[in-house]
mmCIF file of C-alpha atoms in Angstrom:
data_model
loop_
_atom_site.group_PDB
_atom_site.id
_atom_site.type_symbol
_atom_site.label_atom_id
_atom_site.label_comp_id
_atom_site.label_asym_id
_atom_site.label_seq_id
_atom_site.Cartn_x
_atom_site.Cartn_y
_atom_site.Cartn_z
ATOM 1 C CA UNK A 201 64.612 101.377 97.753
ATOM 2 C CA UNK A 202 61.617 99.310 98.006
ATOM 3 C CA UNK A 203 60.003 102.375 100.144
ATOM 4 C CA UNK A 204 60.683 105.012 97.429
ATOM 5 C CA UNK A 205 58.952 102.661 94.698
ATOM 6 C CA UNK A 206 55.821 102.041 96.566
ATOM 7 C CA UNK A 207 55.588 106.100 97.603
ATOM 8 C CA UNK A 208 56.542 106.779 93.952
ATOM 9 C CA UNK A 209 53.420 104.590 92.497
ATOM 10 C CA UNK A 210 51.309 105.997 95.648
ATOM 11 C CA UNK A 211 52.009 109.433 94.431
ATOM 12 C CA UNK A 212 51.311 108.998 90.892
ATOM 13 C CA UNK A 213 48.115 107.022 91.471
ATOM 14 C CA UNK A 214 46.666 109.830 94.032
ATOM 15 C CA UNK A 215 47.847 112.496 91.225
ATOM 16 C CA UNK A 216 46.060 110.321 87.994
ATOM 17 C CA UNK A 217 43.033 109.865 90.166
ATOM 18 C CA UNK A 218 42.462 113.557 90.711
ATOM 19 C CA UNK A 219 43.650 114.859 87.656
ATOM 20 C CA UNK A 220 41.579 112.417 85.207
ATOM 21 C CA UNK A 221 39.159 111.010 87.140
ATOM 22 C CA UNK A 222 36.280 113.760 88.201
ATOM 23 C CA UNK A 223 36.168 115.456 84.616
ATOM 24 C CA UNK A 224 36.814 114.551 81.575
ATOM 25 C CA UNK A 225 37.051 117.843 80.017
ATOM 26 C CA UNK A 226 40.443 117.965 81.832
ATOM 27 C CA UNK A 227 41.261 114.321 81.188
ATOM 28 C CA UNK A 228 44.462 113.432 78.941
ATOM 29 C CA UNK A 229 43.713 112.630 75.229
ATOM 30 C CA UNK A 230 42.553 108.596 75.360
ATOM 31 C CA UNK A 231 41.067 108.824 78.911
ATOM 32 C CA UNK A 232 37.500 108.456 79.049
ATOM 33 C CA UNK A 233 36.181 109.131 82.472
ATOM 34 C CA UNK A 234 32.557 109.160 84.448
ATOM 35 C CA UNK A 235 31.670 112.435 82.990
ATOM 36 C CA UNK A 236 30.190 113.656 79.905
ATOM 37 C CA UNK A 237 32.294 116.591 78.539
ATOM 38 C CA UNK A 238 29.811 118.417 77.254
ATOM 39 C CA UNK A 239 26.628 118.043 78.784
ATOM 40 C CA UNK A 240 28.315 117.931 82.084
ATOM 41 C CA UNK A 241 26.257 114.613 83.271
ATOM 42 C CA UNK A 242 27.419 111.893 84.524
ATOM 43 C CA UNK A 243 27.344 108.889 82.341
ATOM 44 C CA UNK A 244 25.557 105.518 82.735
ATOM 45 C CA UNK A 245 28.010 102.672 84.506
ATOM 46 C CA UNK A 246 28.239 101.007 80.862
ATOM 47 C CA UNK A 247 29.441 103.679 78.663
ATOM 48 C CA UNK A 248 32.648 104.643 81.879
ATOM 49 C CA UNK A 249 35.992 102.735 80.606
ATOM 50 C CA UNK A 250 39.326 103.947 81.648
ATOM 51 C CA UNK A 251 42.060 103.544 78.952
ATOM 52 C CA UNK A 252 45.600 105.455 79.214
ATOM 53 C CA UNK A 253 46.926 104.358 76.523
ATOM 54 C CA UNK A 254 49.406 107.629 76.164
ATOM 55 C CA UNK A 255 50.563 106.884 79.534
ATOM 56 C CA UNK A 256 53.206 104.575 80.136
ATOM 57 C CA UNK A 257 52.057 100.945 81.569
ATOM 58 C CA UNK A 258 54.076 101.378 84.596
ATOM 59 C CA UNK A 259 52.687 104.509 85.863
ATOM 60 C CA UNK A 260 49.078 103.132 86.050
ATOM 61 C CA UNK A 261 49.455 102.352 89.947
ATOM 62 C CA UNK A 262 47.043 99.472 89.431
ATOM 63 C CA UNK A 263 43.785 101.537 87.979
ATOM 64 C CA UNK A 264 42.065 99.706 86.032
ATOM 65 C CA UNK A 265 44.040 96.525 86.823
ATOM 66 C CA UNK A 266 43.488 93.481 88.456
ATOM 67 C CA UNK A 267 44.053 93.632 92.073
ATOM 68 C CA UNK A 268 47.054 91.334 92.482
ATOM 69 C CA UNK A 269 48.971 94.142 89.984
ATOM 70 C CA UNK A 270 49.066 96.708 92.417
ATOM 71 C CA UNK A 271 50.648 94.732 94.818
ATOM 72 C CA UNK A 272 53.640 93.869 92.626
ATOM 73 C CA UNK A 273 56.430 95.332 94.780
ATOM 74 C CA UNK A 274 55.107 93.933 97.593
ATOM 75 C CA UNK A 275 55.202 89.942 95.379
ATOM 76 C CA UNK A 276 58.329 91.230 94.271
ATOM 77 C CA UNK A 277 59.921 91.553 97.497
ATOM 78 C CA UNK A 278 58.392 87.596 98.600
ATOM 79 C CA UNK A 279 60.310 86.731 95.778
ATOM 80 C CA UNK A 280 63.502 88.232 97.276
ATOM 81 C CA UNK A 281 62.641 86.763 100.166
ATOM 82 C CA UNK A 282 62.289 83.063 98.718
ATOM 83 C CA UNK A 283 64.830 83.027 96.613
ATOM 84 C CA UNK A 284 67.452 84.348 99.483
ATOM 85 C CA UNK A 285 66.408 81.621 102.024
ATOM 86 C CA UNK A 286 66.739 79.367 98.541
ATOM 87 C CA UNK A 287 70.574 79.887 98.697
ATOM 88 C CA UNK A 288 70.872 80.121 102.324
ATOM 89 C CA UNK A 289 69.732 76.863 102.614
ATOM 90 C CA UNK A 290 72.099 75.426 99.873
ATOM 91 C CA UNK A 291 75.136 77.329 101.314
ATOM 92 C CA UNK A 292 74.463 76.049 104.294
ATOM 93 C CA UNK A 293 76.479 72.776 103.825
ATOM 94 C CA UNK A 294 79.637 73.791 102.263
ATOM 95 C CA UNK A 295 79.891 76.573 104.936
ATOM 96 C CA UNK A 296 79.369 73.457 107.842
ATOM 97 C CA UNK A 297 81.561 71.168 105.528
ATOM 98 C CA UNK A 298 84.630 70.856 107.973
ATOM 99 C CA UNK A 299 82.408 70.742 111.300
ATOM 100 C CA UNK A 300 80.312 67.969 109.980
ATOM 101 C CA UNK A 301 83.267 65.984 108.535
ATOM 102 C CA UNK A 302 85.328 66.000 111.912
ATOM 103 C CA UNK A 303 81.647 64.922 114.094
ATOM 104 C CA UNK A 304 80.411 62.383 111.878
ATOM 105 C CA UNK A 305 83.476 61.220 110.312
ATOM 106 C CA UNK A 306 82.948 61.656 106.617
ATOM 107 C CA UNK A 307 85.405 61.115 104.282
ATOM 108 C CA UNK A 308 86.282 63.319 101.170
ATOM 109 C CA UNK A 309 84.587 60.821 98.772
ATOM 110 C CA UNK A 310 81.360 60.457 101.238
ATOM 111 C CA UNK A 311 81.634 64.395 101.319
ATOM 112 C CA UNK A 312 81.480 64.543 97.321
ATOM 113 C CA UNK A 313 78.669 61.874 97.211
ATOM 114 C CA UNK A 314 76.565 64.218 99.369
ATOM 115 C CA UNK A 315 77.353 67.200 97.265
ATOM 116 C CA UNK A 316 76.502 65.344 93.804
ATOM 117 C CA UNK A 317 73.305 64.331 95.608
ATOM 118 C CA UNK A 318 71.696 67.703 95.353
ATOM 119 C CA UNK A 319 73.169 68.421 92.035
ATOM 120 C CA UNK A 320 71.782 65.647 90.124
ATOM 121 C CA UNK A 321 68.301 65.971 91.809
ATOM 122 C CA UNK A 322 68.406 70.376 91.398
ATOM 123 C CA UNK A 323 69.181 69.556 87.505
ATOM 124 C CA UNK A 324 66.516 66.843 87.208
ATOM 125 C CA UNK A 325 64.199 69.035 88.757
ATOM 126 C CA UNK A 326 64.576 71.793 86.349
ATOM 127 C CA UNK A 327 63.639 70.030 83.807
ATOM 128 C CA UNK A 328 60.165 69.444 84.813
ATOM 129 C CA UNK A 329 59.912 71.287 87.335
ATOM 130 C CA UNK A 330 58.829 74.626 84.874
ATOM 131 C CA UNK A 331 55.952 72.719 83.005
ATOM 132 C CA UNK A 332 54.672 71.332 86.366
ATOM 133 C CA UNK A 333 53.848 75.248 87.245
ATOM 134 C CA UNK A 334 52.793 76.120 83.877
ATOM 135 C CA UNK A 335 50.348 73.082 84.277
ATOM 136 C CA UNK A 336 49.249 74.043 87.998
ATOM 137 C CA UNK A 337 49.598 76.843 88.238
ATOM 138 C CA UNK A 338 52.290 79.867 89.927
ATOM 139 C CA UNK A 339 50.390 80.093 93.469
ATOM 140 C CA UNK A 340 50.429 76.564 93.828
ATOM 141 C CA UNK A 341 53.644 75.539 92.381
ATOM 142 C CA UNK A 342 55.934 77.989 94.289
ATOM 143 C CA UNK A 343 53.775 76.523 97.586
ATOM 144 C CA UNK A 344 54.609 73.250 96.985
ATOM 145 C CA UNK A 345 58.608 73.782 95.868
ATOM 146 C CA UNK A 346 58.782 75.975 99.190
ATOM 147 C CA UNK A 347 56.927 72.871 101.160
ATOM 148 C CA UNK A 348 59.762 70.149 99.362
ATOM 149 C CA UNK A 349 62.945 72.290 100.271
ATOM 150 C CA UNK A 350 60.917 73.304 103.494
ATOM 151 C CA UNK A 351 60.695 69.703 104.495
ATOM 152 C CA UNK A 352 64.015 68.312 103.154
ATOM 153 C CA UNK A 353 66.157 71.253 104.773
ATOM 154 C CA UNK A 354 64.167 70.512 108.166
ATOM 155 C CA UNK A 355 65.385 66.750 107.350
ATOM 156 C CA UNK A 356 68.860 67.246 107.695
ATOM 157 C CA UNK A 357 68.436 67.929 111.694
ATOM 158 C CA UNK A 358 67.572 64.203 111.807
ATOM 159 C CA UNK A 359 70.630 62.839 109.639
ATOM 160 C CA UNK A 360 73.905 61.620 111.228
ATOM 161 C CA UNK A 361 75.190 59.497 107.816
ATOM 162 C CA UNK A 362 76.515 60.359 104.924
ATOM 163 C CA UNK A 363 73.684 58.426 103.137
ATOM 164 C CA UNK A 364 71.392 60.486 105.484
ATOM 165 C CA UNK A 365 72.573 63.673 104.155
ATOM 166 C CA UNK A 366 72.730 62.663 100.427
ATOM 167 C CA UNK A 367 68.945 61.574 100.957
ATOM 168 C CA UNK A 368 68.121 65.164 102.462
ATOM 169 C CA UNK A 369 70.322 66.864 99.975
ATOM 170 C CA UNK A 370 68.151 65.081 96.944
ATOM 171 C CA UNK A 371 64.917 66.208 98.467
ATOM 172 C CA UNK A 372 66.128 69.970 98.959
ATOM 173 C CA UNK A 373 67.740 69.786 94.959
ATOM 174 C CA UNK A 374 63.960 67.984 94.127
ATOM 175 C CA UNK A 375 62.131 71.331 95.918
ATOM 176 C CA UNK A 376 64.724 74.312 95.064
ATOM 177 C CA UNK A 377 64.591 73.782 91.347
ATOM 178 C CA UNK A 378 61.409 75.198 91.066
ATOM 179 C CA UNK A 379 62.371 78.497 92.406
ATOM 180 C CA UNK A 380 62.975 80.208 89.741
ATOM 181 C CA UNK A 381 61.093 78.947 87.383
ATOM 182 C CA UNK A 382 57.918 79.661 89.486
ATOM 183 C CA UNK A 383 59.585 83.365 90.086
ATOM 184 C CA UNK A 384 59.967 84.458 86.683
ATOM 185 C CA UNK A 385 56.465 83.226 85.753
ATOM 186 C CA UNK A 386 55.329 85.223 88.526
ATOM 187 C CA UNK A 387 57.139 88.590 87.489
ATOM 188 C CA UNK A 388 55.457 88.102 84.094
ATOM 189 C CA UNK A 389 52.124 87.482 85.170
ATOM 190 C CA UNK A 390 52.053 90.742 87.897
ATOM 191 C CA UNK A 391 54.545 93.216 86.411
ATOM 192 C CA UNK A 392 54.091 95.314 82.864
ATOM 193 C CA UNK A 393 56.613 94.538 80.294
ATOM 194 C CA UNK A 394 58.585 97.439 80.553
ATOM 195 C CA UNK A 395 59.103 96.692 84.484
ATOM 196 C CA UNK A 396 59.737 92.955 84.302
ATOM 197 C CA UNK A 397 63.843 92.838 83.622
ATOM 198 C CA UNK A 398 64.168 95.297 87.214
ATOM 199 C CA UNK A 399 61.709 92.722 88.953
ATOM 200 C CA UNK A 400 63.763 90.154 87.953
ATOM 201 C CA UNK A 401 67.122 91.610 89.292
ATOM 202 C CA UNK A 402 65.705 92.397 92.144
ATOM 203 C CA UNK A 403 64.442 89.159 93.478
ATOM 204 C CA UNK A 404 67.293 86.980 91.873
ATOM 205 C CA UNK A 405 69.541 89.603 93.936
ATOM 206 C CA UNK A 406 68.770 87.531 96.418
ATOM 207 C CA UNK A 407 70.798 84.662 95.824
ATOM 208 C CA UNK A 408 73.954 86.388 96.121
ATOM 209 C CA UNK A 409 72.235 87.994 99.553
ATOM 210 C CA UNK A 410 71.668 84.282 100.906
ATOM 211 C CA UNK A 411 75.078 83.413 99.974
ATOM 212 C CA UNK A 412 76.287 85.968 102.230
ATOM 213 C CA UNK A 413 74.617 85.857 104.893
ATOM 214 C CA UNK A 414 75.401 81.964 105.077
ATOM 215 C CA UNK A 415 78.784 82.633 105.388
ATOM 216 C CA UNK A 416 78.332 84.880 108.056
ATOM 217 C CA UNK A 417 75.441 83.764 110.307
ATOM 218 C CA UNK A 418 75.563 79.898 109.792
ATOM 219 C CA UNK A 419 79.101 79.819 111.689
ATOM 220 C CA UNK A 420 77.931 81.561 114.731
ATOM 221 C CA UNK A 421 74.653 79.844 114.767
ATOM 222 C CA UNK A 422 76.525 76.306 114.998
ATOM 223 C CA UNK A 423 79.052 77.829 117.553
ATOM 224 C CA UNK A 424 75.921 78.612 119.829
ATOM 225 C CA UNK A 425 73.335 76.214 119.043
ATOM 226 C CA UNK A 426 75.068 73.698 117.238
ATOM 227 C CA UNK A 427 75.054 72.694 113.456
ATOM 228 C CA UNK A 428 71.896 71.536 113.609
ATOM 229 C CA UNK A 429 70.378 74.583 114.127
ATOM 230 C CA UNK A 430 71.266 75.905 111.117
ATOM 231 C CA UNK A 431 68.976 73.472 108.802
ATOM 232 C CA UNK A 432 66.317 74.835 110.856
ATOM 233 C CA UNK A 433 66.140 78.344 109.016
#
C-alpha cells in the first residue's frame, strides 16, 4: 500500500512538473510559472510564484512545499512503526503473565499492583504529556517519550520483584503516553487537511499490529531466549 502511494505522488509530481512548469501558456488557470505568456521571456526570479489553488492540496507532491511535506508517507510510516513497538512493549507483560508468576513467585494481588503501576503513570502522563510537546516541540518530544519507554522497557531485564516491575512498569506508562499525542501533532503539521484522518488510521493501525504480534512472537522468544529477552525489543 505504502508503495502505490509514494509511486502515485511520484507520478503526479513528474506529470505537474512537465505539464505546468516550462510554459505558462499551457499552465492550468491559477498557475503562474517562469515564463511570460506572451512575450515568451523568461521572468525575473521575483515575479515566479507557483500557486495551484484549483488543484487539490494532496496532489501537490511537495512543490512548492516545505521539504519535510514531501516526505509525509515516509513520517507516516515511523509513526506506524512507533506506535506498533508502543503496544508491543505494553503487551508484552500480560502475554509473560503466567511465566513470570510461576519464576518469581508473584501473587495475584502483587500481579495487579504491577498492572495498576503502568496505568496510573500512562493516565498521568497524558495529561501533560500533550502540552509538554506543544511547548518543545514534535521532533523533540516524540525523542524523548521514545528514550523514557526505551529505557524503562530495557529496565525490566534487570527486575526480579514485584516492586521491581511496578517501578519499570511506571517509567514505560511515564514514556508511552506521549505517543500519541506527539503522533497526531505530527500528522497535522506534515499532512494537508484533506489527508490527515487516513494518516491517522494508518499509524494508529499499529497498535492493534503490536498487539498481535506480541501474542505471537513474545512466547517463542521466551521459550528460546528466555523472558527476558523479550523487554529487549
Amino acid at each position: 500500500m505504502m508503495a502505490v502511494l509514494w509511486s502515485a505522488e511520484a507520478c503526479f509530481r513528474f506529470v505537474l512538473r512537465q505539464a505546468c512548469l516550462p510554459r505558462a501558456a499551457h499552465a492550468p488557470r491559477g498557475v503562474e510559472a517562469s515564463f511570460d505568456a506572451k512575450s515568451g521571456s523568461k521572468l525575473p526570479h521575483s515575479k515566479v510564484r507557483l500557486s495551484l489553488p484549483n488543484i487539490p492540496y494532496c496532489c501537490y507532491g511537495g512543490i512548492g512545499f516545505p521539504k519535510h511535506m514531501r516526505y509525509r508517507w515516509t513520517i507516516c510510516a515511523l509513526l506506524f512503526y512507533a506506535t506498533t513497538l508502543n503496544y508491543l512493549d505494553r503487551q508484552v507483560l500480560g502475554v509473560l503473565a503466567p511465566l513470570l508468576q510461576r519464576d518469581l513467585g508473584w501473587s495475584e494481588a502483587q500481579y495487579g499492583y504491577v498492572i495498576s503501576s503502568f496505568q496510573i503513570a500512562y493516565g498521568i502522563s497524558f495529561l501533560f504529556f500533550g502540552r509538554f510537546i506543544d511547548a518543545i516541540g514534535t521532533r523533540l518530544g516524540y525523542t524523548l517519550s521514545v528514550a523514557i519507554w526505551g529505557l524503562a522497557s530495557l529496565s525490566h531485564t534487570l527486575a526480579s520483584t514485584a516492586r521491581g516491575f511496578a517501578a519499570c512498569r511506571f517509567g514505560l506508562g511515564l514514556g508511552e503516553a506521549g505517543n500519541f499525542p506527539a503522533a497526531v501533532k505530527t500528522v497535522a503539521e506534515v499532512f494537508p487537511p484533506d489527508q490527515r484522518a487516513f494518516a491517522a488510521g494508518v499509524f494508529n493501525s499499529g497498535s492493534n499490529v503490536g498487539a498481535m504480534i506480541a501474542t505471537v512472537v513474545m512466547p517463542w522468544m521466551a521459550y528460546r531466549y528466555g523472558w527476558r529477552s523479550c523487554f529487549m525489543l
